[in-house]
XYZ file of N, CA, C and O in Angstrom:
532
model
N -102.831 -140.329 -31.128
C -102.889 -139.652 -32.406
C -103.601 -140.536 -33.406
O -103.432 -141.737 -33.410
N -104.364 -139.905 -34.282
C -105.091 -140.659 -35.279
C -104.866 -140.055 -36.647
O -104.405 -138.929 -36.785
N -105.247 -140.807 -37.675
C -105.200 -140.307 -39.044
C -103.793 -140.007 -39.510
O -102.844 -140.718 -39.232
N -103.666 -138.904 -40.249
C -102.389 -138.540 -40.844
C -101.357 -138.170 -39.793
O -100.166 -138.340 -40.002
N -101.793 -137.661 -38.645
C -100.846 -137.279 -37.608
C -100.088 -138.491 -37.091
O -98.924 -138.397 -36.726
N -100.720 -139.647 -37.076
C -100.074 -140.852 -36.582
C -99.051 -141.386 -37.578
O -98.138 -142.106 -37.202
N -99.167 -141.018 -38.847
C -98.257 -141.546 -39.854
C -96.998 -140.707 -40.012
O -96.063 -141.136 -40.646
N -96.958 -139.491 -39.446
C -95.761 -138.682 -39.582
C -94.657 -139.247 -38.694
O -94.897 -139.804 -37.642
N -93.417 -139.075 -39.132
C -92.265 -139.612 -38.431
C -91.934 -138.719 -37.239
O -91.572 -137.555 -37.417
N -92.033 -139.242 -35.993
C -91.788 -138.391 -34.831
C -90.342 -137.917 -34.728
O -90.075 -136.890 -34.125
N -89.387 -138.630 -35.312
C -87.991 -138.240 -35.237
C -87.591 -137.244 -36.305
O -86.500 -136.701 -36.283
N -88.467 -136.985 -37.251
C -88.165 -136.102 -38.365
C -88.288 -134.639 -37.946
O -89.218 -134.247 -37.250
N -87.333 -133.836 -38.362
C -87.382 -132.406 -38.070
C -88.417 -131.747 -38.978
O -88.615 -132.184 -40.107
N -89.080 -130.690 -38.502
C -90.055 -129.998 -39.349
C -89.383 -129.429 -40.596
O -88.255 -128.937 -40.541
N -90.082 -129.506 -41.712
C -89.547 -128.987 -42.966
C -89.687 -127.471 -42.992
O -90.679 -126.929 -42.513
N -88.704 -126.774 -43.555
C -88.838 -125.324 -43.681
C -89.930 -124.987 -44.706
O -90.170 -125.746 -45.641
N -90.584 -123.851 -44.515
C -91.663 -123.436 -45.399
C -91.194 -122.335 -46.332
O -90.394 -121.486 -45.953
N -91.697 -122.349 -47.560
C -91.405 -121.300 -48.531
C -92.714 -120.903 -49.194
O -93.524 -121.754 -49.546
N -92.917 -119.609 -49.349
C -94.156 -119.123 -49.944
C -94.058 -119.170 -51.462
O -93.047 -118.758 -52.042
N -95.109 -119.677 -52.108
C -95.182 -119.640 -53.567
C -95.542 -118.223 -53.963
O -96.490 -117.641 -53.440
N -94.796 -117.637 -54.892
C -95.014 -116.248 -55.253
C -95.309 -116.058 -56.738
O -95.894 -115.060 -57.125
N -94.887 -116.974 -57.573
C -95.011 -116.786 -59.013
C -96.198 -117.562 -59.576
O -96.517 -118.654 -59.121
N -96.823 -116.986 -60.568
C -97.971 -117.618 -61.207
C -97.625 -119.002 -61.724
O -98.433 -119.931 -61.634
N -96.431 -119.175 -62.255
C -96.018 -120.475 -62.789
C -96.044 -121.558 -61.707
O -96.359 -122.719 -61.994
N -95.713 -121.194 -60.473
C -95.758 -122.162 -59.377
C -97.195 -122.587 -59.085
O -97.465 -123.760 -58.831
N -98.110 -121.640 -59.129
C -99.520 -121.943 -58.877
C -100.106 -122.783 -60.019
O -100.854 -123.728 -59.776
N -99.770 -122.449 -61.259
C -100.322 -123.208 -62.385
C -99.740 -124.617 -62.439
O -100.434 -125.554 -62.825
N -98.477 -124.772 -62.042
C -97.896 -126.124 -61.993
C -98.621 -126.971 -60.956
O -98.907 -128.147 -61.178
N -98.946 -126.375 -59.814
C -99.691 -127.108 -58.782
C -101.100 -127.434 -59.267
O -101.646 -128.493 -58.940
N -101.691 -126.539 -60.052
C -103.054 -126.770 -60.551
C -103.099 -127.960 -61.515
O -104.135 -128.611 -61.641
N -101.985 -128.253 -62.178
C -101.936 -129.395 -63.102
C -101.643 -130.710 -62.379
O -101.717 -131.777 -62.980
N -101.306 -130.644 -61.112
C -100.920 -131.838 -60.349
C -102.121 -132.399 -59.592
O -103.266 -132.155 -59.946
N -101.847 -133.137 -58.526
C -102.902 -133.783 -57.737
C -103.707 -132.758 -56.959
O -103.188 -131.732 -56.537
N -104.990 -133.083 -56.734
C -105.853 -132.213 -55.940
C -106.779 -133.058 -55.094
O -107.119 -134.182 -55.457
N -107.160 -132.489 -53.958
C -108.086 -133.170 -53.059
C -109.037 -132.135 -52.485
O -108.605 -131.193 -51.831
N -110.320 -132.332 -52.726
C -111.335 -131.445 -52.165
C -111.814 -132.020 -50.839
O -112.087 -133.216 -50.741
N -111.864 -131.198 -49.827
C -112.431 -131.557 -48.530
C -113.440 -130.462 -48.175
O -113.581 -129.481 -48.900
N -114.129 -130.611 -47.091
C -115.219 -129.696 -46.756
C -114.769 -128.237 -46.711
O -115.415 -127.366 -47.278
N -113.670 -127.946 -46.056
C -113.272 -126.565 -45.823
C -112.400 -125.933 -46.883
O -112.211 -124.714 -46.877
N -111.857 -126.728 -47.816
C -110.913 -126.179 -48.792
C -110.649 -127.193 -49.893
O -111.063 -128.345 -49.787
N -109.909 -126.762 -50.889
C -109.355 -127.664 -51.898
C -107.841 -127.565 -51.733
O -107.298 -126.463 -51.576
N -107.153 -128.704 -51.760
C -105.695 -128.718 -51.629
C -105.104 -129.296 -52.907
O -105.482 -130.384 -53.337
N -104.212 -128.540 -53.522
C -103.462 -129.014 -54.682
C -102.048 -129.312 -54.212
O -101.492 -128.560 -53.410
N -101.473 -130.403 -54.704
C -100.124 -130.781 -54.267
C -99.322 -131.296 -55.448
O -99.849 -132.020 -56.291
N -98.052 -130.917 -55.484
C -97.180 -131.448 -56.535
C -95.774 -131.641 -56.000
O -95.280 -130.859 -55.178
N -95.157 -132.699 -56.465
C -93.766 -132.989 -56.143
C -92.904 -132.184 -57.109
O -92.962 -132.388 -58.323
N -92.116 -131.248 -56.588
C -91.298 -130.391 -57.448
C -90.163 -131.162 -58.112
O -89.718 -130.793 -59.183
N -89.654 -132.174 -57.448
C -88.530 -132.975 -57.954
C -87.310 -132.111 -58.287
O -86.640 -132.321 -59.289
N -87.047 -131.133 -57.426
C -85.904 -130.256 -57.671
C -84.818 -130.389 -56.609
O -83.813 -129.695 -56.667
N -85.042 -131.248 -55.616
C -84.030 -131.485 -54.599
C -84.008 -130.477 -53.463
O -83.253 -130.645 -52.510
N -84.788 -129.422 -53.552
C -84.818 -128.445 -52.451
C -85.687 -128.997 -51.332
O -86.747 -129.559 -51.573
N -85.279 -128.820 -50.075
C -85.964 -129.480 -48.968
C -87.230 -128.782 -48.469
O -88.012 -129.383 -47.756
N -87.456 -127.527 -48.851
C -88.575 -126.818 -48.246
C -89.930 -127.272 -48.784
O -90.029 -127.868 -49.850
N -90.948 -126.949 -48.014
C -92.339 -127.191 -48.390
C -92.881 -125.870 -48.907
O -92.847 -124.868 -48.200
N -93.356 -125.856 -50.152
C -93.911 -124.642 -50.735
C -95.382 -124.495 -50.371
O -96.130 -125.473 -50.409
N -95.783 -123.274 -50.028
C -97.165 -123.015 -49.626
C -97.721 -121.850 -50.437
O -97.109 -120.782 -50.500
N -98.893 -122.078 -51.020
C -99.624 -121.023 -51.712
C -101.050 -120.989 -51.184
O -101.628 -122.033 -50.885
N -101.604 -119.805 -51.074
C -102.966 -119.620 -50.579
C -103.711 -118.778 -51.602
O -103.184 -117.760 -52.066
N -104.937 -119.187 -51.939
C -105.732 -118.387 -52.855
C -107.215 -118.518 -52.538
O -107.657 -119.554 -52.057
N -107.923 -117.443 -52.779
C -109.380 -117.411 -52.615
C -109.948 -116.564 -53.744
O -109.531 -115.426 -53.936
N -110.896 -117.117 -54.473
C -111.508 -116.360 -55.559
C -112.554 -115.396 -55.000
O -112.907 -115.447 -53.818
N -113.095 -114.568 -55.873
C -114.120 -113.623 -55.444
C -115.412 -114.323 -55.071
O -116.274 -113.728 -54.429
N -115.557 -115.583 -55.430
C -116.740 -116.352 -55.022
C -116.788 -116.517 -53.497
O -117.848 -116.729 -52.924
N -115.625 -116.455 -52.841
C -115.558 -116.612 -51.385
C -116.257 -115.443 -50.693
O -116.836 -115.618 -49.631
N -116.209 -114.271 -51.304
C -116.874 -113.113 -50.712
C -116.152 -111.825 -51.047
O -115.280 -111.792 -51.923
N -116.498 -110.775 -50.329
C -115.854 -109.487 -50.562
C -114.415 -109.520 -50.039
O -113.959 -110.544 -49.519
N -113.706 -108.421 -50.173
C -112.287 -108.381 -49.817
C -112.045 -108.749 -48.356
O -111.096 -109.460 -48.035
N -112.902 -108.273 -47.474
C -112.741 -108.563 -46.043
C -112.877 -110.067 -45.793
O -112.068 -110.676 -45.092
N -113.877 -110.677 -46.396
C -114.112 -112.120 -46.222
C -112.986 -112.939 -46.837
O -112.514 -113.910 -46.236
N -112.539 -112.557 -48.037
C -111.429 -113.277 -48.680
C -110.163 -113.193 -47.845
O -109.459 -114.190 -47.666
N -109.871 -112.009 -47.303
C -108.665 -111.862 -46.488
C -108.764 -112.677 -45.206
O -107.778 -113.266 -44.770
N -109.941 -112.731 -44.603
C -110.130 -113.549 -43.405
C -109.902 -115.025 -43.744
O -109.220 -115.743 -43.016
N -110.447 -115.471 -44.870
C -110.263 -116.861 -45.294
C -108.781 -117.156 -45.538
O -108.264 -118.199 -45.112
N -108.085 -116.248 -46.197
C -106.658 -116.461 -46.471
C -105.828 -116.471 -45.188
O -104.902 -117.275 -45.062
N -106.164 -115.604 -44.238
C -105.446 -115.621 -42.948
C -105.628 -116.954 -42.244
O -104.679 -117.497 -41.669
N -106.845 -117.487 -42.266
C -107.115 -118.776 -41.614
C -106.348 -119.896 -42.312
O -105.754 -120.753 -41.649
N -106.345 -119.895 -43.642
C -105.623 -120.935 -44.378
C -104.117 -120.816 -44.159
O -103.416 -121.820 -44.021
N -103.618 -119.598 -44.097
C -102.185 -119.386 -43.846
C -101.790 -119.905 -42.466
O -100.768 -120.581 -42.305
N -102.615 -119.632 -41.460
C -102.341 -120.120 -40.103
C -102.375 -121.641 -40.065
O -101.539 -122.277 -39.409
N -103.323 -122.231 -40.775
C -103.404 -123.696 -40.860
C -102.142 -124.275 -41.484
O -101.573 -125.247 -40.984
N -101.743 -123.702 -42.614
C -100.565 -124.200 -43.328
C -99.324 -124.116 -42.449
O -98.525 -125.054 -42.385
N -99.154 -123.022 -41.733
C -97.980 -122.858 -40.881
C -98.003 -123.815 -39.700
O -96.952 -124.189 -39.191
N -99.188 -124.231 -39.275
C -99.301 -125.150 -38.149
C -99.125 -126.608 -38.573
O -98.466 -127.381 -37.891
N -99.696 -126.988 -39.711
C -99.771 -128.403 -40.094
C -98.656 -128.828 -41.054
O -98.059 -129.896 -40.879
N -98.361 -128.023 -42.059
C -97.463 -128.469 -43.121
C -96.002 -128.686 -42.726
O -95.358 -129.558 -43.310
N -95.431 -127.969 -41.758
C -94.042 -128.290 -41.407
C -93.875 -129.735 -40.943
O -92.850 -130.365 -41.206
N -94.867 -130.282 -40.259
C -94.767 -131.645 -39.742
C -95.373 -132.683 -40.681
O -94.882 -133.800 -40.764
N -96.448 -132.345 -41.367
C -97.179 -133.347 -42.138
C -97.052 -133.181 -43.644
O -97.455 -134.068 -44.392
N -96.514 -132.053 -44.093
C -96.234 -131.884 -45.513
C -94.938 -132.593 -45.858
O -94.137 -132.917 -44.981
N -94.734 -132.839 -47.130
C -93.510 -133.519 -47.560
C -92.503 -132.518 -48.104
O -92.858 -131.618 -48.875
N -91.255 -132.701 -47.715
C -90.189 -131.854 -48.243
C -90.139 -132.016 -49.756
O -90.295 -133.116 -50.277
N -89.919 -130.903 -50.451
C -89.842 -130.947 -51.901
C -91.196 -130.896 -52.597
O -91.264 -131.050 -53.806
N -92.255 -130.674 -51.840
C -93.594 -130.587 -52.422
C -94.116 -129.169 -52.283
O -93.781 -128.458 -51.336
N -94.973 -128.767 -53.234
C -95.706 -127.511 -53.152
C -97.165 -127.830 -52.865
O -97.732 -128.767 -53.436
N -97.776 -127.040 -51.988
C -99.195 -127.187 -51.649
C -99.882 -125.848 -51.852
O -99.392 -124.824 -51.383
N -101.012 -125.873 -52.539
C -101.833 -124.681 -52.706
C -103.166 -124.955 -52.019
O -103.842 -125.933 -52.328
N -103.526 -124.093 -51.071
C -104.795 -124.205 -50.348
C -105.754 -123.185 -50.942
O -105.425 -122.001 -51.032
N -106.921 -123.666 -51.358
C -107.916 -122.818 -52.013
C -109.144 -122.731 -51.124
O -109.729 -123.760 -50.761
N -109.534 -121.519 -50.775
C -110.701 -121.308 -49.926
C -111.993 -121.620 -50.658
O -112.083 -121.448 -51.877
N -112.987 -122.075 -49.908
C -114.299 -122.386 -50.467
C -115.323 -121.382 -49.935
O -115.265 -120.990 -48.771
N -116.275 -120.997 -50.793
C -117.274 -119.994 -50.383
C -118.027 -120.422 -49.126
O -118.497 -121.546 -49.013
N -118.116 -119.496 -48.171
C -118.872 -119.731 -46.951
C -118.179 -120.618 -45.944
O -118.062 -120.275 -44.781
N -117.665 -121.720 -46.374
C -117.169 -122.747 -45.461
C -115.837 -122.365 -44.807
O -115.671 -122.524 -43.601
N -114.892 -121.862 -45.578
C -113.557 -121.599 -45.040
C -113.587 -120.590 -43.900
O -112.863 -120.740 -42.920
N -114.430 -119.589 -44.006
C -114.501 -118.552 -42.973
C -115.325 -119.015 -41.776
O -114.983 -118.728 -40.630
N -116.385 -119.760 -42.018
C -117.332 -120.094 -40.953
C -117.032 -121.400 -40.231
O -117.483 -121.605 -39.114
N -116.274 -122.296 -40.838
C -115.994 -123.599 -40.236
C -115.058 -123.425 -39.039
O -114.113 -122.645 -39.095
N -115.281 -124.165 -37.946
C -114.367 -124.081 -36.793
C -112.932 -124.438 -37.195
O -112.706 -125.304 -38.048
N -111.984 -123.767 -36.566
C -110.573 -123.948 -36.940
C -110.121 -125.398 -36.749
O -109.363 -125.917 -37.570
N -110.568 -126.056 -35.694
C -110.200 -127.460 -35.471
C -110.697 -128.346 -36.606
O -110.002 -129.280 -37.023
N -111.885 -128.059 -37.119
C -112.426 -128.835 -38.234
C -111.620 -128.573 -39.505
O -111.356 -129.502 -40.284
N -111.188 -127.326 -39.720
C -110.335 -127.024 -40.873
C -109.007 -127.760 -40.768
O -108.475 -128.261 -41.765
N -108.461 -127.821 -39.553
C -107.201 -128.542 -39.331
C -107.376 -130.013 -39.707
O -106.528 -130.600 -40.393
N -108.475 -130.611 -39.262
C -108.750 -132.012 -39.608
C -108.942 -132.177 -41.110
O -108.501 -133.173 -41.690
N -109.606 -131.200 -41.759
C -109.789 -131.251 -43.215
C -108.440 -131.271 -43.927
O -108.233 -132.048 -44.863
N -107.519 -130.405 -43.501
C -106.204 -130.345 -44.146
C -105.452 -131.656 -43.939
O -104.846 -132.185 -44.871
N -105.497 -132.197 -42.741
C -104.815 -133.472 -42.479
C -105.412 -134.600 -43.315
O -104.687 -135.449 -43.836
N -106.733 -134.613 -43.453
C -107.397 -135.622 -44.278
C -106.964 -135.490 -45.734
O -106.656 -136.483 -46.397
N -106.935 -134.258 -46.229
C -106.524 -134.025 -47.613
C -105.092 -134.488 -47.847
O -104.795 -135.139 -48.860
N -104.193 -134.183 -46.913
C -102.797 -134.603 -47.068
C -102.673 -136.120 -47.067
O -101.924 -136.696 -47.865
N -103.410 -136.778 -46.182
C -103.367 -138.246 -46.130
C -103.849 -138.840 -47.445
O -103.253 -139.795 -47.963
N -104.903 -138.278 -48.011
C -105.433 -138.794 -49.282
C -104.496 -138.502 -50.440
O -104.322 -139.320 -51.333
N -103.893 -137.312 -50.445
C -102.975 -136.952 -51.525
C -101.731 -137.831 -51.537
O -101.194 -138.141 -52.600
N -101.271 -138.223 -50.353
C -100.036 -139.002 -50.273
C -100.274 -140.497 -50.128
O -99.316 -141.257 -49.979
N -101.531 -140.921 -50.171
C -101.827 -142.351 -50.110
C -101.370 -142.990 -51.421
O -101.446 -142.364 -52.484
N -100.900 -144.233 -51.354
C -100.495 -144.911 -52.588
C -101.687 -145.021 -53.536
O -102.801 -145.317 -53.114
N -101.428 -144.752 -54.796
C -102.492 -144.867 -55.790
C -102.722 -146.312 -56.164
O -101.787 -147.094 -56.291
N -104.011 -146.647 -56.353
C -104.349 -148.003 -56.794
C -104.219 -148.064 -58.307
O -104.441 -147.075 -59.003
N -103.899 -149.254 -58.800
C -103.794 -149.450 -60.240
C -105.186 -149.334 -60.860
O -106.182 -149.695 -60.273
N -105.238 -148.828 -62.093
C -106.518 -148.687 -62.787
C -107.146 -150.065 -63.006
O -106.459 -151.025 -63.349
N -108.439 -150.125 -62.796
C -109.144 -151.390 -63.012
C -109.218 -152.297 -61.814
O -109.829 -153.346 -61.878
N -108.615 -151.913 -60.685
C -108.712 -152.737 -59.481
C -109.760 -152.154 -58.565
O -109.996 -150.953 -58.531
N -110.393 -153.018 -57.799
C -111.453 -152.547 -56.911
C -110.941 -152.232 -55.538
O -109.956 -152.556 -55.073
């Protein structure tokens, strides 16, 4: 195993998933950390509410394409989230996956999976102090 997959705790049980449904949940995630990768943009925020589940939100703007294309992109992102986030997402965090025009629908699924893992590793990496190289 390489990358973020190697850093997950093998003894840890998968976190339960919860769908983000309210606009306030999406806007709170938009104000938090974000990481752009080739296939998507991932927003992540620590809810700090003590609930153990991993929150998942999926969105695609009209820039992604017509309704058929947007729905295909959202289905792919939803499948990715259900596959990767129970093991590699953090309990008590919300993640919003945002589709990118052209790329989310056309990129191979394995590459999207790697993109999501890369984004999670970067989002959860310790932050460096300002002014250090």
